[in-house]
Short mmCIF file of C-alpha atoms and ligand atoms in Angstrom, two decimals:
data_model
loop_
_atom_site.label_atom_id
_atom_site.label_comp_id
_atom_site.label_asym_id
_atom_site.label_seq_id
_atom_site.Cartn_x
_atom_site.Cartn_y
_atom_site.Cartn_z
CA MET Q 1 97.47 69.35 82.73
CA ASP Q 2 93.65 70.53 82.21
CA ARG Q 3 91.70 73.46 83.74
CA LEU Q 4 90.05 71.22 86.33
CA HIS Q 5 93.95 69.92 88.08
CA ALA Q 6 95.27 73.40 87.05
CA ILE Q 7 92.57 74.94 88.90
CA GLN Q 8 92.37 72.56 91.87
CA LEU Q 9 96.38 73.10 92.36
CA LEU Q 10 96.11 76.32 92.70
CA MET Q 11 93.17 76.41 94.96
CA ARG Q 12 94.70 73.66 97.53
CA GLN Q 13 98.47 75.26 97.51
CA LYS Q 14 98.37 79.26 96.62
CA LYS Q 15 95.03 78.34 99.28
CA LEU Q 16 92.73 80.83 97.10
CA LYS Q 17 89.46 80.40 97.49
CA ASN Q 18 86.90 82.68 95.47
CA TYR Q 19 86.09 81.13 92.38
CA ALA Q 20 84.10 82.74 89.42
CA GLU Q 21 83.43 81.07 86.44
CA ILE Q 22 82.15 82.94 82.80
CA GLY Q 23 80.29 79.95 81.12
CA VAL Q 24 79.96 76.73 82.48
CA PHE Q 25 77.68 75.06 80.32
CA ASN Q 26 76.67 71.29 82.54
CA GLY Q 27 79.02 71.98 85.42
CA HIS Q 28 82.02 69.30 84.79
CA ILE Q 29 83.93 72.08 86.51
CA PHE Q 30 82.06 74.14 88.69
CA PHE Q 31 80.42 71.67 90.30
CA ARG Q 32 84.23 70.13 91.29
CA ILE Q 33 85.37 72.93 93.11
CA LYS Q 34 85.48 73.17 96.73
CA SER Q 35 84.85 76.93 97.94
CA PHE Q 36 82.28 78.05 100.14
CA PHE Q 37 81.68 81.12 97.63
CA LYS Q 38 81.28 79.96 93.84
CA ILE Q 39 80.01 82.35 90.91
CA ALA Q 40 78.52 80.79 87.80
CA ILE Q 41 77.62 82.86 84.69
CA ASP Q 42 75.53 81.28 81.89
CA PRO Q 43 72.80 82.08 79.96
CA ASP Q 44 72.03 78.34 79.28
CA PHE Q 45 73.17 76.34 81.88
CA ALA Q 46 72.58 72.93 80.62
CA PHE Q 47 71.78 70.85 84.09
CA THR Q 48 68.37 70.28 86.29
CA LYS Q 49 67.63 70.98 89.60
CA ALA Q 50 68.06 67.02 89.96
CA ARG Q 51 71.41 67.23 88.80
CA ILE Q 52 72.33 70.31 91.31
CA LEU Q 53 70.94 68.00 94.23
CA VAL Q 54 73.45 65.06 92.63
CA LYS Q 55 76.23 67.33 92.93
CA ILE Q 56 75.49 68.86 96.44
CA ILE Q 57 75.60 65.49 97.85
CA LEU Q 58 78.59 64.50 95.85
CA ASN Q 59 80.35 67.67 96.83
CA PRO Q 60 78.50 69.93 99.71
CA PHE Q 61 80.27 72.63 98.63
CA ASN Q 62 77.63 73.03 96.20
CA LEU Q 63 75.06 74.10 98.34
CA PHE Q 64 76.74 77.77 98.37
CA ASN Q 65 76.73 77.50 94.57
CA GLN Q 66 75.42 81.21 93.01
CA TYR Q 67 73.63 81.05 89.90
CA PHE Q 68 73.86 83.76 87.75
CA LYS Q 69 71.70 82.85 84.51
CA LYS Q 70 72.60 85.64 82.14
CA THR Q 71 74.66 86.18 79.69
CA SER Q 72 78.38 87.64 81.70
CA ASP Q 73 78.08 91.58 80.01
CA ALA Q 74 74.17 91.56 82.22
CA PHE Q 75 76.17 89.89 85.60
CA PHE Q 76 78.64 92.16 85.45
CA GLU Q 77 76.39 95.00 84.60
CA ASN Q 78 73.71 94.14 87.13
CA ASP Q 79 74.72 92.06 90.18
CA ALA Q 80 79.02 91.94 90.41
CA LYS Q 81 78.60 95.55 92.57
CA SER Q 82 75.93 93.20 94.83
CA VAL Q 83 76.80 90.04 94.59
CA PHE Q 84 80.65 91.15 95.24
CA GLY Q 85 80.73 93.55 97.08
CA ASP Q 86 84.17 94.37 99.40
CA LYS Q 87 84.92 91.00 98.13
CA LYS Q 88 87.46 90.02 95.39
CA ILE Q 89 88.29 86.92 93.56
CA ASP Q 90 91.13 85.05 93.64
CA ILE Q 91 90.74 82.53 90.62
CA ALA Q 92 88.52 82.38 87.90
CA LEU Q 93 87.35 80.60 84.65
CA VAL Q 94 87.11 82.33 81.41
CA ASP Q 95 85.13 80.13 79.40
CA GLY Q 96 81.98 81.91 77.67
CA MET Q 97 81.51 83.12 74.37
CA HIS Q 98 84.68 82.37 72.77
CA GLU Q 99 85.25 85.13 70.27
CA PHE Q 100 87.76 88.42 70.48
CA ALA Q 101 85.27 91.35 72.13
CA PHE Q 102 83.03 89.00 74.91
CA SER Q 103 86.63 87.83 76.41
CA THR Q 104 88.97 90.28 76.30
CA ARG Q 105 85.61 92.26 78.44
CA ASP Q 106 85.27 88.83 80.82
CA VAL Q 107 89.31 89.09 81.43
CA GLU Q 108 88.85 93.18 81.69
CA HIS Q 109 86.18 92.54 84.61
CA ILE Q 110 87.22 89.29 86.21
CA LEU Q 111 90.52 91.88 86.68
CA GLU Q 112 89.11 94.64 88.25
CA ARG Q 113 87.93 92.43 91.11
CA LEU Q 114 90.56 90.38 91.31
CA ASN Q 115 92.99 90.17 94.42
CA GLU Q 116 96.38 90.75 94.06
CA ASN Q 117 97.46 87.58 94.01
CA GLY Q 118 94.78 86.01 91.98
CA VAL Q 119 94.89 84.01 88.83
CA ILE Q 120 92.85 83.72 85.74
CA ILE Q 121 92.64 80.95 83.72
CA MET Q 122 91.44 80.97 80.30
CA HIS Q 123 90.43 78.03 77.99
CA ASP Q 124 90.52 77.78 74.34
CA CYS Q 125 93.80 80.19 73.73
CA ASN Q 126 95.02 77.63 71.25
CA PRO Q 127 92.55 76.60 67.77
CA LEU Q 128 95.38 73.77 65.93
CA THR Q 129 92.96 74.63 62.94
CA PRO Q 130 91.35 76.93 61.23
CA GLU Q 131 88.17 75.59 61.41
CA ALA Q 132 88.43 75.38 65.30
CA ALA Q 133 88.72 79.20 65.07
CA CYS Q 134 85.93 80.37 63.28
CA SER Q 135 83.32 83.16 64.18
CA PHE Q 136 80.29 81.43 66.64
CA LYS Q 137 78.60 82.74 62.87
CA GLU Q 138 80.85 80.06 61.26
CA TRP Q 139 80.78 77.32 63.66
CA GLN Q 140 76.09 77.55 64.15
CA ASN Q 141 76.49 77.70 60.08
CA ARG Q 142 77.29 73.91 60.68
CA ASN Q 143 75.03 72.97 63.32
CA PHE Q 144 77.77 73.45 66.67
CA SER Q 145 80.14 70.54 64.78
CA GLY Q 146 83.83 69.93 66.16
CA THR Q 147 85.51 72.06 68.52
CA TRP Q 148 85.02 75.38 68.67
CA ASN Q 149 88.11 77.68 70.32
CA GLY Q 150 87.39 80.89 68.62
CA ASP Q 151 88.97 83.59 69.22
CA VAL Q 152 90.53 84.13 71.97
CA TRP Q 153 93.53 83.78 71.56
CA LYS Q 154 93.54 87.32 69.96
CA THR Q 155 92.72 88.18 73.56
CA ILE Q 156 95.78 86.84 74.71
CA LEU Q 157 97.72 88.62 72.79
CA TYR Q 158 95.93 92.19 73.28
CA LEU Q 159 96.86 91.42 76.61
CA GLN Q 160 100.34 91.41 76.19
CA CYS Q 161 100.63 93.51 74.20
CA CYS Q 162 98.55 96.57 75.71
CA ARG Q 163 98.48 95.36 79.56
CA ALA Q 164 102.20 95.62 80.76
CA ASP Q 165 101.07 95.16 84.38
CA LEU Q 166 99.58 91.28 83.94
CA ASP Q 167 102.07 88.60 83.68
CA VAL Q 168 100.55 86.56 80.37
CA PHE Q 169 101.32 83.28 79.44
CA VAL Q 170 99.59 79.52 77.77
CA LEU Q 171 99.88 76.58 78.53
CA ASP Q 172 100.31 74.06 75.20
CA CYS Q 173 97.17 71.87 77.07
CA ASP Q 174 93.83 70.85 77.32
CA HIS Q 175 93.11 73.65 74.08
CA GLY Q 176 95.45 76.13 75.55
CA LEU Q 177 95.54 76.87 79.25
CA GLY Q 178 95.14 80.79 78.60
CA VAL Q 179 97.30 81.85 82.21
CA VAL Q 180 96.31 86.11 83.25
CA THR Q 181 98.04 86.95 86.57
CA LYS Q 182 98.76 90.68 88.09
CA SER Q 183 102.98 90.91 87.42
CA LYS Q 184 105.09 88.89 90.30
CA GLY Q 185 108.06 90.56 87.69
CA HIS Q 186 109.91 87.77 87.86
CA HIS Q 187 108.10 86.42 84.67
CA GLN Q 188 109.28 86.86 81.02
CA GLN Q 189 107.07 88.51 78.68
CA THR Q 190 108.11 87.29 75.27
CA SER Q 191 105.63 89.12 72.47
CA SER Q 192 107.97 92.14 71.01
CA PHE Q 193 104.09 92.89 68.74
CA ASN Q 194 103.19 96.02 69.60
CA TYR Q 195 99.89 95.71 68.00
CA SER Q 196 96.52 98.02 68.94
CA LYS Q 197 93.17 95.99 70.28
CA GLN Q 198 91.87 97.29 65.82
CA GLU Q 199 94.77 95.89 64.34
CA ILE Q 200 94.76 92.51 66.51
CA ASP Q 201 90.95 92.58 65.42
CA GLN Q 202 91.75 92.00 61.77
CA LEU Q 203 94.22 88.81 62.35
CA THR Q 204 93.26 86.46 60.74
CA TYR Q 205 93.72 82.42 61.11
CA ASN Q 206 96.76 82.45 59.11
CA ASP Q 207 98.62 85.47 60.33
CA PHE Q 208 97.86 83.11 64.23
CA ASN Q 209 98.94 80.02 62.79
CA ALA Q 210 102.69 82.07 61.37
CA ASN Q 211 103.30 82.96 65.14
CA ARG Q 212 101.73 81.08 67.72
CA VAL Q 213 104.06 80.58 69.69
CA ALA Q 214 104.98 84.10 70.29
CA TYR Q 215 101.48 85.45 69.82
CA LEU Q 216 100.55 83.38 73.14
CA ASN Q 217 103.89 82.92 74.60
CA LEU Q 218 103.21 79.54 74.50
CA LYS Q 219 104.81 76.81 77.26
CA SER Q 220 105.03 73.80 78.25
CA ALA Q 221 102.29 72.24 80.04
CA ASP Q 222 105.12 72.24 83.30
CA TYR Q 223 106.09 75.95 83.12
CA PHE Q 224 102.49 76.19 85.40
CA TYR Q 225 104.39 74.49 88.18
CA ASP Q 226 107.69 76.88 87.79
CA TYR Q 227 105.65 79.92 88.13
CA PHE Q 228 103.74 79.36 90.83
CA HIS Q 229 106.05 77.57 92.65
CA LEU Q 230 104.03 74.58 93.01
CA LYS Q 231 104.72 71.26 94.19
CA ARG Q 232 104.43 68.17 91.83
C1 SAM B 1 82.24 75.15 76.73
S1 SAM B 1 80.81 75.89 77.42
C2 SAM B 1 81.47 75.74 79.29
C3 SAM B 1 82.43 74.79 79.71
C4 SAM B 1 82.72 74.90 81.25
N1 SAM B 1 83.43 76.10 81.42
C5 SAM B 1 83.84 73.62 81.37
O1 SAM B 1 84.27 73.71 81.79
O2 SAM B 1 82.88 72.09 81.17
C6 SAM B 1 80.67 77.78 77.19
C7 SAM B 1 79.17 77.98 77.58
O3 SAM B 1 79.42 79.66 78.19
C8 SAM B 1 78.57 79.87 78.12
N2 SAM B 1 77.99 81.12 77.20
C9 SAM B 1 77.22 81.83 75.98
N3 SAM B 1 77.89 83.30 75.88
C10 SAM B 1 77.88 83.27 77.06
C11 SAM B 1 77.77 84.94 77.21
N4 SAM B 1 77.67 86.15 76.69
N5 SAM B 1 78.17 84.70 79.12
C12 SAM B 1 78.65 83.44 79.27
N6 SAM B 1 78.56 82.41 79.24
C13 SAM B 1 78.46 81.85 78.11
C14 SAM B 1 77.82 78.90 76.94
O4 SAM B 1 75.91 78.71 76.96
C15 SAM B 1 77.98 77.66 76.66
O5 SAM B 1 77.53 76.74 78.05
#
């Protein structure tokens, strides 16, 4: 299971359509999605007009893509209202700036526009080393080398602690795939933590490593099929 497979399964079997991706990079995922309503948000897209053309030929749905070359904060501040109108988001991939404050704002902004049966997939929720979990500044100081998941894990813990209206868990695959939905009432939230946002902000990688399964509500990839009642 990886993020592309998870998104495609949900789109096909749950008839989810309207798609938004925060942090698109070269469009490895974005260009493969089949939907007439696709929103790409990234201040630094890593593709040319020629690549877009090729992608339209390979997947004609790309003709309808909407690109926003800006930060997600700027998008939600200036564009979201007119772009979405009455439309809701069915499925979103949150994969932009991998720092707690940013990933939390991204999820909260998407939630404001998420359909009742909509799904947010978050990439990079399960860093395996302190180096992978470092700040953007530290990653920049090592010339952007090595895996960087940042502290997106704190957003998962925050949602578990402070948003009882949501179901939140992380699949143990593809750097930790966070899954966030409006609560369906049949999902067991395992977290008994009661941290505030400020307390979560102070937690370290060692805290995380000692409580990984509980902080993330970590599940095997198979749980994805069970939770959404998907055919294999
Ligand atoms: C890991 S890449 C995304 C990969 C892509 N989602 C995929 O699955 O192939 C992260 C992207 O987030 C973008 N990014 C960084 N800060 C951002 C922000 N504040 N808002 C939106 N995107 C941001 C970067 O420019 C980069 O292209």
